[in-house]
Coordinates of C-alpha atoms in Angstrom, one line a residue:
Chain A
X1 CA -93.3 64.1 -1.8
X2 CA -90.8 66.8 -1.4
X3 CA -93.1 68.7 0.9
X4 CA -93.5 65.6 3.0
X5 CA -89.9 65.0 3.7
X6 CA -89.4 68.6 4.6
X7 CA -92.2 68.3 7.1
X8 CA -90.4 65.2 8.6
X9 CA -87.2 67.0 8.9
X10 CA -88.9 69.8 10.7
X11 CA -90.3 67.2 13.1
X12 CA -86.9 65.6 13.8
X13 CA -85.5 69.0 14.4
X14 CA -88.2 69.9 16.9
X15 CA -87.7 66.6 18.8
X16 CA -84.0 67.2 19.0
X17 CA -84.6 70.7 20.2
X18 CA -87.1 69.7 22.9
X19 CA -84.7 66.9 24.1
X20 CA -81.8 69.3 24.2
X21 CA -83.7 71.9 26.3
X22 CA -84.9 69.2 28.7
X23 CA -81.5 67.7 29.0
X24 CA -80.0 71.1 29.7
X25 CA -82.5 72.1 32.3
X26 CA -82.4 68.7 34.0
X27 CA -78.6 69.0 34.2
X28 CA -78.9 72.5 35.6
X29 CA -81.3 71.3 38.3
X30 CA -79.0 68.4 39.1
X31 CA -76.0 70.7 39.5
X32 CA -77.9 72.9 42.0
X33 CA -78.6 69.9 44.2
X34 CA -74.9 68.8 44.2
X35 CA -72.9 70.7 46.9
X36 CA -74.1 68.9 50.0
X37 CA -71.1 69.3 52.2
X38 CA -71.5 73.0 52.8
X39 CA -75.3 72.9 53.1
X40 CA -77.1 72.5 56.3
X41 CA -80.8 71.6 56.3
X42 CA -82.4 73.8 58.9
X43 CA -86.0 73.1 60.1
X44 CA -87.6 76.2 61.5
X45 CA -90.9 77.8 62.2
X46 CA -92.9 80.0 59.8
X47 CA -92.6 82.8 62.3
X48 CA -88.8 82.9 62.1
X49 CA -88.8 82.7 58.4
X50 CA -91.5 85.4 57.9
X51 CA -89.7 87.7 60.2
X52 CA -86.8 87.8 57.7
X53 CA -84.2 87.1 60.4
X54 CA -82.5 84.2 58.6
X55 CA -82.2 86.0 55.3
X56 CA -80.6 88.9 57.2
X57 CA -78.1 86.5 58.8
X58 CA -77.5 84.4 55.6
X59 CA -74.6 86.5 54.1
X60 CA -72.8 86.7 57.5
X61 CA -73.1 83.0 58.0
X62 CA -71.8 82.2 54.5
X63 CA -68.9 84.6 55.0
X64 CA -67.9 83.2 58.4
X65 CA -68.5 79.5 58.0
X66 CA -69.0 78.9 54.3
X67 CA -72.4 77.3 55.1
X68 CA -75.5 77.7 53.0
X69 CA -78.7 77.2 54.9
X70 CA -81.5 75.2 53.3
X71 CA -84.4 76.5 55.3
X72 CA -87.7 74.5 55.5
X73 CA -90.3 76.4 57.4
X74 CA -93.1 74.4 59.0
X75 CA -95.1 74.6 62.3
X76 CA -92.9 73.8 65.3
X77 CA -94.8 70.6 66.0
X78 CA -94.1 69.3 62.4
X79 CA -90.5 70.5 62.5
X80 CA -89.8 68.6 65.7
X81 CA -91.5 65.4 64.5
X82 CA -89.4 65.5 61.4
X83 CA -86.3 66.1 63.6
X84 CA -87.4 63.0 65.6
X85 CA -87.0 61.1 62.3
X86 CA -83.7 62.6 61.5
X87 CA -85.0 64.6 58.5
X88 CA -83.2 67.8 59.4
X89 CA -79.6 68.6 60.5
X90 CA -80.5 71.4 62.9
X91 CA -83.8 72.9 64.2
X92 CA -84.8 76.3 65.5
X93 CA -88.2 76.2 67.2
X94 CA -90.4 77.8 69.9
X95 CA -92.4 75.0 71.5
X96 CA -90.7 74.0 74.8
X97 CA -92.8 70.9 75.6
X98 CA -92.3 69.4 72.1
X99 CA -88.6 70.3 72.2
X100 CA -88.2 68.4 75.5
X101 CA -89.8 65.3 73.9
X102 CA -87.2 65.5 71.3
X103 CA -84.2 65.8 73.7
X104 CA -85.7 63.2 76.1
X105 CA -85.7 60.7 73.3
X106 CA -82.0 61.4 72.6
X107 CA -82.7 62.3 69.0
X108 CA -82.1 65.9 69.7
X109 CA -79.1 67.1 71.7
X110 CA -77.7 70.3 73.3
X111 CA -81.0 72.2 73.3
X112 CA -80.2 75.8 74.0
X113 CA -82.7 78.6 74.6
X114 CA -81.0 81.6 73.0
X115 CA -83.5 84.2 72.1
X116 CA -87.0 85.3 72.8
X117 CA -89.7 87.8 71.9
X118 CA -93.3 88.1 72.8
X119 CA -96.6 86.9 71.6
X120 CA -99.3 89.6 71.2
X121 CA -103.0 89.5 70.9
X122 CA -104.2 91.4 67.8
X123 CA -107.7 92.3 66.7
X124 CA -109.8 95.1 65.1
X125 CA -108.6 98.5 66.2
X126 CA -112.0 99.3 67.8
X127 CA -111.6 96.3 70.1
X128 CA -115.2 95.0 70.2
X129 CA -114.5 92.5 73.0
X130 CA -112.8 95.3 75.1
X131 CA -109.6 93.4 76.1
X132 CA -107.3 96.3 76.1
X133 CA -107.5 96.8 79.9
X134 CA -107.6 93.2 81.0
X135 CA -104.9 92.2 83.6
X136 CA -103.4 89.1 81.9
X137 CA -103.4 87.2 78.7
X138 CA -105.6 84.3 79.8
X139 CA -108.4 86.6 80.9
X140 CA -108.1 88.6 77.7
X141 CA -108.6 85.4 75.6
X142 CA -111.5 84.3 77.8
X143 CA -113.1 87.7 77.4
X144 CA -113.0 87.4 73.6
X145 CA -114.7 84.1 73.4
X146 CA -117.2 84.9 76.3
X147 CA -118.3 88.0 74.5
X148 CA -119.0 85.9 71.4
X149 CA -116.4 87.6 69.2
X150 CA -114.4 85.6 66.7
X151 CA -111.0 84.2 67.6
X152 CA -108.9 82.5 64.9
X153 CA -106.6 79.7 66.0
X154 CA -103.6 78.4 64.0
X155 CA -104.8 74.8 64.7
X156 CA -101.6 73.4 63.3
X157 CA -99.8 72.3 66.4
X158 CA -97.3 75.1 65.9
X159 CA -95.6 76.7 68.8
X160 CA -98.1 79.6 68.6
X161 CA -101.0 77.2 68.6
X162 CA -99.6 75.3 71.7
X163 CA -99.1 78.6 73.5
X164 CA -102.7 79.7 72.7
X165 CA -104.1 76.4 74.0
X166 CA -102.1 76.7 77.1
X167 CA -103.4 80.2 77.8
X168 CA -107.0 79.1 77.2
X169 CA -106.3 76.2 79.5
X170 CA -105.1 78.6 82.2
X171 CA -108.3 80.6 81.8
X172 CA -110.4 77.5 82.2
X173 CA -111.7 77.5 78.7
X174 CA -112.1 74.2 76.8
X175 CA -111.7 75.3 73.2
X176 CA -113.2 72.0 71.9
X177 CA -116.5 73.1 73.4
X178 CA -116.6 76.5 71.7
X179 CA -118.8 77.0 68.7
X180 CA -117.1 77.1 65.3
X181 CA -118.5 80.7 64.9
X182 CA -116.4 81.9 67.8
X183 CA -113.3 79.7 67.8
X184 CA -112.1 79.2 64.2
X185 CA -109.6 76.4 63.8
X186 CA -107.9 77.5 60.6
X187 CA -105.1 74.9 60.2
X188 CA -102.8 77.4 58.6
X189 CA -99.5 79.3 59.0
X190 CA -99.2 82.6 60.9
X191 CA -99.4 84.8 57.8
X192 CA -102.5 83.2 56.5
X193 CA -104.2 83.4 59.9
X194 CA -103.4 87.1 60.2
X195 CA -104.9 87.7 56.8
X196 CA -108.0 85.8 57.9
X197 CA -108.3 87.7 61.1
X198 CA -107.9 91.0 59.2
X199 CA -110.5 90.1 56.6
X200 CA -113.1 88.9 59.1
X201 CA -112.5 91.3 61.9
X202 CA -111.4 88.6 64.3
X203 CA -108.8 88.3 67.1
X204 CA -105.8 86.1 67.1
X205 CA -102.6 85.3 68.9
X206 CA -99.4 86.0 67.0
X207 CA -95.7 86.3 67.5
X208 CA -94.8 90.0 67.3
X209 CA -92.1 89.5 64.6
X210 CA -94.5 88.2 62.1
X211 CA -97.1 90.8 62.9
X212 CA -94.7 93.7 62.5
X213 CA -93.4 92.3 59.2
X214 CA -97.0 92.2 57.8
X215 CA -98.6 95.1 59.7
X216 CA -98.9 97.5 56.7
X217 CA -101.2 95.1 54.8
X218 CA -103.4 94.2 57.8
X219 CA -106.4 95.9 59.4
X220 CA -105.3 94.7 62.9
X221 CA -103.9 96.4 65.9
X222 CA -101.9 95.1 68.9
X223 CA -104.5 95.0 71.7
X224 CA -102.7 93.1 74.4
X225 CA -99.0 92.6 75.0
X226 CA -96.2 92.8 77.6
X227 CA -97.5 90.0 79.8
X228 CA -94.9 87.6 81.2
X229 CA -97.1 84.7 80.2
X230 CA -96.7 85.8 76.6
X231 CA -92.9 85.3 76.4
X232 CA -92.0 83.4 73.3
X233 CA -88.7 81.5 73.7
X234 CA -86.7 80.1 70.8
X235 CA -84.3 77.2 71.1
X236 CA -81.7 75.7 68.8
X237 CA -81.2 72.0 68.9
X238 CA -78.8 69.7 67.1
X239 CA -80.3 66.5 65.6
X240 CA -78.2 63.8 67.2
X241 CA -75.7 62.5 64.6
X242 CA -75.2 59.4 66.7
X243 CA -78.9 58.4 65.9
X244 CA -78.9 59.3 62.2
X245 CA -75.9 58.8 60.0
X246 CA -77.3 61.0 57.2
X247 CA -77.1 64.1 59.4
X248 CA -74.6 66.7 58.3
X249 CA -72.7 66.5 61.6
X250 CA -69.9 69.0 61.0
X251 CA -72.0 71.6 59.2
X252 CA -74.8 71.5 61.8
X253 CA -72.2 71.9 64.6
X254 CA -70.5 74.8 62.8
X255 CA -73.9 76.6 62.3
X256 CA -75.0 75.9 65.9
X257 CA -71.8 77.4 67.2
X258 CA -72.2 80.4 65.0
X259 CA -75.7 81.2 66.2
X260 CA -74.5 81.1 69.8
X261 CA -71.2 83.0 69.1
X262 CA -70.8 86.5 70.3
X263 CA -71.1 87.8 66.7
X264 CA -74.2 85.8 65.9
X265 CA -76.0 86.8 69.0
X266 CA -75.0 90.5 68.5
X267 CA -76.4 90.4 65.0
X268 CA -79.6 88.8 66.2
X269 CA -80.1 91.3 68.9
X270 CA -79.8 94.2 66.4
X271 CA -82.2 92.8 63.9
X272 CA -85.4 94.8 63.3
X273 CA -84.2 98.3 64.1
X274 CA -83.7 99.3 60.6
X275 CA -86.5 97.2 59.0
X276 CA -89.3 97.7 61.5
X277 CA -88.2 100.5 63.8
X278 CA -88.0 98.1 66.8
X279 CA -86.1 95.0 67.8
X280 CA -87.7 91.7 67.0
X281 CA -85.7 89.3 69.1
X282 CA -84.0 89.6 72.5
X283 CA -81.2 87.5 73.9
X284 CA -81.6 85.2 76.9
X285 CA -79.9 86.5 80.0
Chain B
X1 CA -87.4 91.5 37.7
X2 CA -85.3 90.5 40.7
X3 CA -82.6 87.9 40.5
X4 CA -84.5 85.7 43.0
X5 CA -87.6 85.8 40.8
X6 CA -85.6 84.8 37.7
X7 CA -84.1 82.0 39.7
X8 CA -87.5 80.8 40.8
X9 CA -88.7 80.8 37.2
X10 CA -85.6 78.8 36.1
X11 CA -86.0 76.3 38.9
X12 CA -89.6 75.9 38.0
X13 CA -88.8 75.3 34.3
X14 CA -86.0 72.9 35.1
X15 CA -88.0 70.8 37.5
X16 CA -91.1 70.7 35.3
X17 CA -89.2 69.9 32.1
X18 CA -87.4 67.0 33.9
X19 CA -90.6 65.6 35.2
X20 CA -92.5 66.0 32.0
X21 CA -89.6 64.3 30.1
X22 CA -89.5 61.3 32.5
X23 CA -93.3 61.2 32.8
X24 CA -93.5 61.0 29.0
X25 CA -90.8 58.5 28.6
X26 CA -92.7 56.2 31.0
X27 CA -96.2 57.3 30.0
X28 CA -96.1 57.1 26.2
X29 CA -94.9 53.5 25.9
X30 CA -97.4 52.6 28.6
X31 CA -100.2 54.4 26.7
X32 CA -99.3 52.6 23.5
X33 CA -99.2 49.2 25.2
X34 CA -102.6 49.9 26.9
X35 CA -104.0 51.0 23.6
X36 CA -102.8 48.1 21.5
X37 CA -103.5 45.2 23.8
X38 CA -107.0 43.6 24.3
X39 CA -108.3 41.4 27.1
X40 CA -109.4 41.7 30.7
X41 CA -106.0 42.4 32.2
X42 CA -105.4 45.3 29.9
X43 CA -108.9 46.5 30.4
X44 CA -108.2 46.6 34.2
X45 CA -104.9 48.4 33.4
X46 CA -106.8 51.1 31.5
X47 CA -109.2 51.5 34.4
X48 CA -106.4 51.7 37.0
X49 CA -104.7 54.3 34.8
X50 CA -107.9 56.4 34.7
X51 CA -108.2 56.1 38.5
X52 CA -104.6 57.3 38.9
X53 CA -105.5 60.4 36.7
X54 CA -107.8 61.4 39.6
X55 CA -105.0 60.9 42.2
X56 CA -105.0 63.9 44.5
X57 CA -101.5 65.5 44.1
X58 CA -101.2 66.0 47.8
X59 CA -101.6 62.3 48.3
X60 CA -98.8 61.6 45.8
X61 CA -96.8 64.2 47.7
X62 CA -97.4 62.4 51.0
X63 CA -96.6 59.0 49.6
X64 CA -93.3 60.3 48.1
X65 CA -92.5 62.1 51.3
X66 CA -93.0 58.9 53.3
X67 CA -90.8 56.9 50.8
X68 CA -88.0 59.5 50.9
X69 CA -87.8 60.3 54.6
X70 CA -85.5 58.4 56.9
X71 CA -86.5 54.8 57.3
X72 CA -88.6 55.1 54.1
X73 CA -88.4 52.8 51.1
X74 CA -86.1 55.1 49.2
X75 CA -84.4 57.0 52.1
X76 CA -81.0 55.9 50.7
X77 CA -81.4 58.3 47.8
X78 CA -81.1 61.2 50.2
X79 CA -83.2 63.5 48.1
X80 CA -85.9 64.7 50.4
X81 CA -86.2 68.6 50.2
X82 CA -84.3 68.7 46.9
X83 CA -85.5 69.4 43.3
X84 CA -85.1 65.7 42.6
X85 CA -87.8 65.0 45.2
X86 CA -90.1 67.3 43.4
X87 CA -89.4 65.6 40.1
X88 CA -90.2 62.2 41.8
X89 CA -93.6 63.4 43.0
X90 CA -94.5 65.1 39.7
X91 CA -93.6 62.1 37.7
X92 CA -95.9 60.0 39.8
X93 CA -98.7 62.6 39.2
X94 CA -98.2 63.1 35.4
X95 CA -97.2 59.6 34.3
X96 CA -100.8 58.4 34.4
X97 CA -102.1 61.6 32.8
X98 CA -99.8 61.1 29.8
X99 CA -100.7 57.4 29.6
X100 CA -104.4 58.3 29.7
X101 CA -103.9 60.9 27.0
X102 CA -102.2 58.4 24.7
X103 CA -104.2 55.2 24.8
X104 CA -107.6 56.3 23.5
X105 CA -106.0 57.5 20.2
X106 CA -104.0 54.3 19.9
X107 CA -107.1 52.2 20.6
X108 CA -109.0 54.0 17.9
X109 CA -106.4 53.4 15.2
X110 CA -105.4 50.0 16.4
X111 CA -107.2 47.8 13.8
X112 CA -106.1 49.7 10.8
X113 CA -102.6 50.1 11.9
X114 CA -102.2 46.5 13.0
X115 CA -103.3 45.3 9.6
X116 CA -100.9 47.6 7.7
X117 CA -98.0 46.8 10.0
X118 CA -98.6 43.0 9.8
X119 CA -99.1 43.3 6.0
X120 CA -95.7 45.0 5.7
X121 CA -94.1 42.7 8.2
X122 CA -92.9 45.5 10.4
X123 CA -92.0 44.5 14.0
X124 CA -90.0 45.6 17.0
X125 CA -88.6 49.1 17.3
X126 CA -89.8 50.2 13.8
X127 CA -93.3 49.2 14.7
X128 CA -93.1 51.3 17.9
X129 CA -91.8 54.3 16.0
X130 CA -94.6 54.1 13.4
X131 CA -97.1 53.9 16.2
X132 CA -95.6 57.0 17.7
X133 CA -95.7 58.9 14.4
X134 CA -99.3 57.9 13.7
X135 CA -100.5 59.1 17.1
X136 CA -98.5 62.3 17.1
X137 CA -101.3 64.8 17.9
X138 CA -102.3 62.7 20.9
X139 CA -98.7 62.5 22.1
X140 CA -98.2 66.3 21.8
X141 CA -101.4 67.0 23.7
X142 CA -100.6 64.4 26.4
X143 CA -97.1 65.8 26.9
X144 CA -98.5 69.4 27.2
X145 CA -101.2 68.2 29.6
X146 CA -98.4 66.6 31.7
X147 CA -96.4 69.8 31.7
X148 CA -99.4 71.8 32.6
X149 CA -100.1 69.6 35.6
X150 CA -96.5 69.7 36.7
X151 CA -96.1 73.5 36.5
X152 CA -99.4 74.2 38.2
X153 CA -98.9 71.6 41.0
X154 CA -98.4 73.1 44.5
X155 CA -99.4 70.7 47.3
X156 CA -97.1 67.9 46.6
X157 CA -94.2 70.2 45.7
X158 CA -94.6 72.0 49.0
X159 CA -94.5 68.7 51.0
X160 CA -91.5 67.0 49.3
X161 CA -89.6 70.1 48.3
X162 CA -90.0 72.2 51.4
X163 CA -90.1 75.5 49.5
X164 CA -86.4 76.2 50.1
X165 CA -85.2 79.5 48.6
X166 CA -82.6 79.1 45.8
X167 CA -83.3 75.4 45.7
X168 CA -86.9 74.1 45.8
X169 CA -88.9 77.3 45.7
X170 CA -91.0 77.2 42.5
X171 CA -93.6 79.6 41.2
X172 CA -96.6 78.0 42.8
X173 CA -95.0 77.6 46.2
X174 CA -93.8 81.2 46.0
X175 CA -97.3 82.3 45.3
X176 CA -98.5 80.4 48.5
X177 CA -95.7 82.0 50.5
X178 CA -96.3 85.6 49.3
X179 CA -100.1 85.2 49.8
X180 CA -99.4 84.0 53.3
X181 CA -97.3 87.1 53.9
X182 CA -100.0 89.4 52.6
X183 CA -98.0 90.4 49.5
X184 CA -101.0 89.9 47.2
X185 CA -99.6 92.0 44.4
X186 CA -96.4 90.0 44.2
X187 CA -98.3 86.7 44.4
X188 CA -100.6 87.8 41.6
X189 CA -97.8 88.9 39.3
X190 CA -96.1 85.5 39.8
X191 CA -99.4 83.9 38.8
X192 CA -99.6 86.0 35.6
X193 CA -96.1 85.0 34.8
X194 CA -96.9 81.4 35.3
X195 CA -99.8 81.8 32.8
X196 CA -97.5 83.5 30.3
X197 CA -95.0 80.7 30.5
X198 CA -97.7 78.1 30.1
X199 CA -99.0 79.9 27.0
X200 CA -95.5 80.3 25.5
X201 CA -94.7 76.6 26.0
X202 CA -98.0 75.5 24.5
X203 CA -97.6 77.9 21.5
X204 CA -94.1 76.7 20.6
X205 CA -94.8 73.1 21.2
X206 CA -97.8 73.2 18.9
X207 CA -95.9 75.2 16.3
X208 CA -93.0 72.7 16.4
X209 CA -95.4 69.8 16.1
X210 CA -97.1 71.4 13.0
X211 CA -100.4 71.3 14.8
X212 CA -102.7 74.0 13.6
X213 CA -105.3 73.7 16.3

């Protein structure tokens, strides 16, 4: 009998303990979600996030504006669709056609092209499709698929994916008619696609920033670059607070202005020198 | 261990504890109800519950996402891309798992217990507490099963949480991110840590419950 009651006491103690731990942790998570006023929900592309630019800017932004950025990284297509629905406060993307859809609908305002870099075509160092000496990016892509070598597409309606489809279009190639052996529709982010290309000895189109940030772990080389058709332009767009009342109007405006301020632009233009030995983003003229 | 990593682990534990707690608070009474009642309606309830156990987590994530976004059923809560959204999705995923873990044990002991309880004229809250006590091993297993599902979930968490650093980045989504960036070593060590946490939680939960399995 004595033993039994002792056992029960131990049970009660354990229940109280578990409840206390859960309550404490739930409280902790609740507190973290609290400060909304100084938080701006920024929808951006995987390429911007993977490049490390925003984490580099974060402390400066916090010091100057008191804003904490909550960054959600998705493909540009997805980011802009979510912005269309008012799910972000501010977006930073690189898909001009989709961006225009957003601003035309009035759900996005004050679109500003403010920085750019370049897409590059990467592949195995020995360049089996011999694209290194082609004259322009569309012919380089055409040469890869014509020679039956593998090309991996993001296939996720991201800015990079849209760019690639546009280039194939210019070259007169209908990617839907290519065999799955040649044109691989991965449906994944940039990092994953670079890993896939590296593992399978395939080619892909990537923004230079992401490639440089992952270069050391990849068996890939830049085989084609510096073509004006490969320019990759990033825009910043405010989600229209007149359309969505939940948008953090003041915070988004403050952050938008900071990005376009002399100090913001200067920091952006210097990013990459120290980390990768070359600049990752250039400012618009 | 870096500060970011510790924070990711703490967020993971906080979110998963909260969803396991809520999932159990809902799931255990539901399991006892489904186990004690007979008849076609309740039989259908048990079948539905088992179906929900097979619910693909990403579908739960998508449903919660659609409910929380602007114009959705619960858009007024304003919790999309916050830890609360993750808890929401995880509760949806583990609630049926806890329920399904509880009701078979209750069913099995139903006749004996009902006789005793009726004989002693025990009703209401006391009856419920005795049912809890009598099914303790099944309850512990179900809660741990729920916790295991919550902590290992990735698809739904990615969709509704957004993988925001310092806020909704949990261990599984961090693994996806690091793998995507080609940092396999870091991704793998996160995975090992996840396993260690899972083991520790199981070990202490079993010990506390006096379960010598």
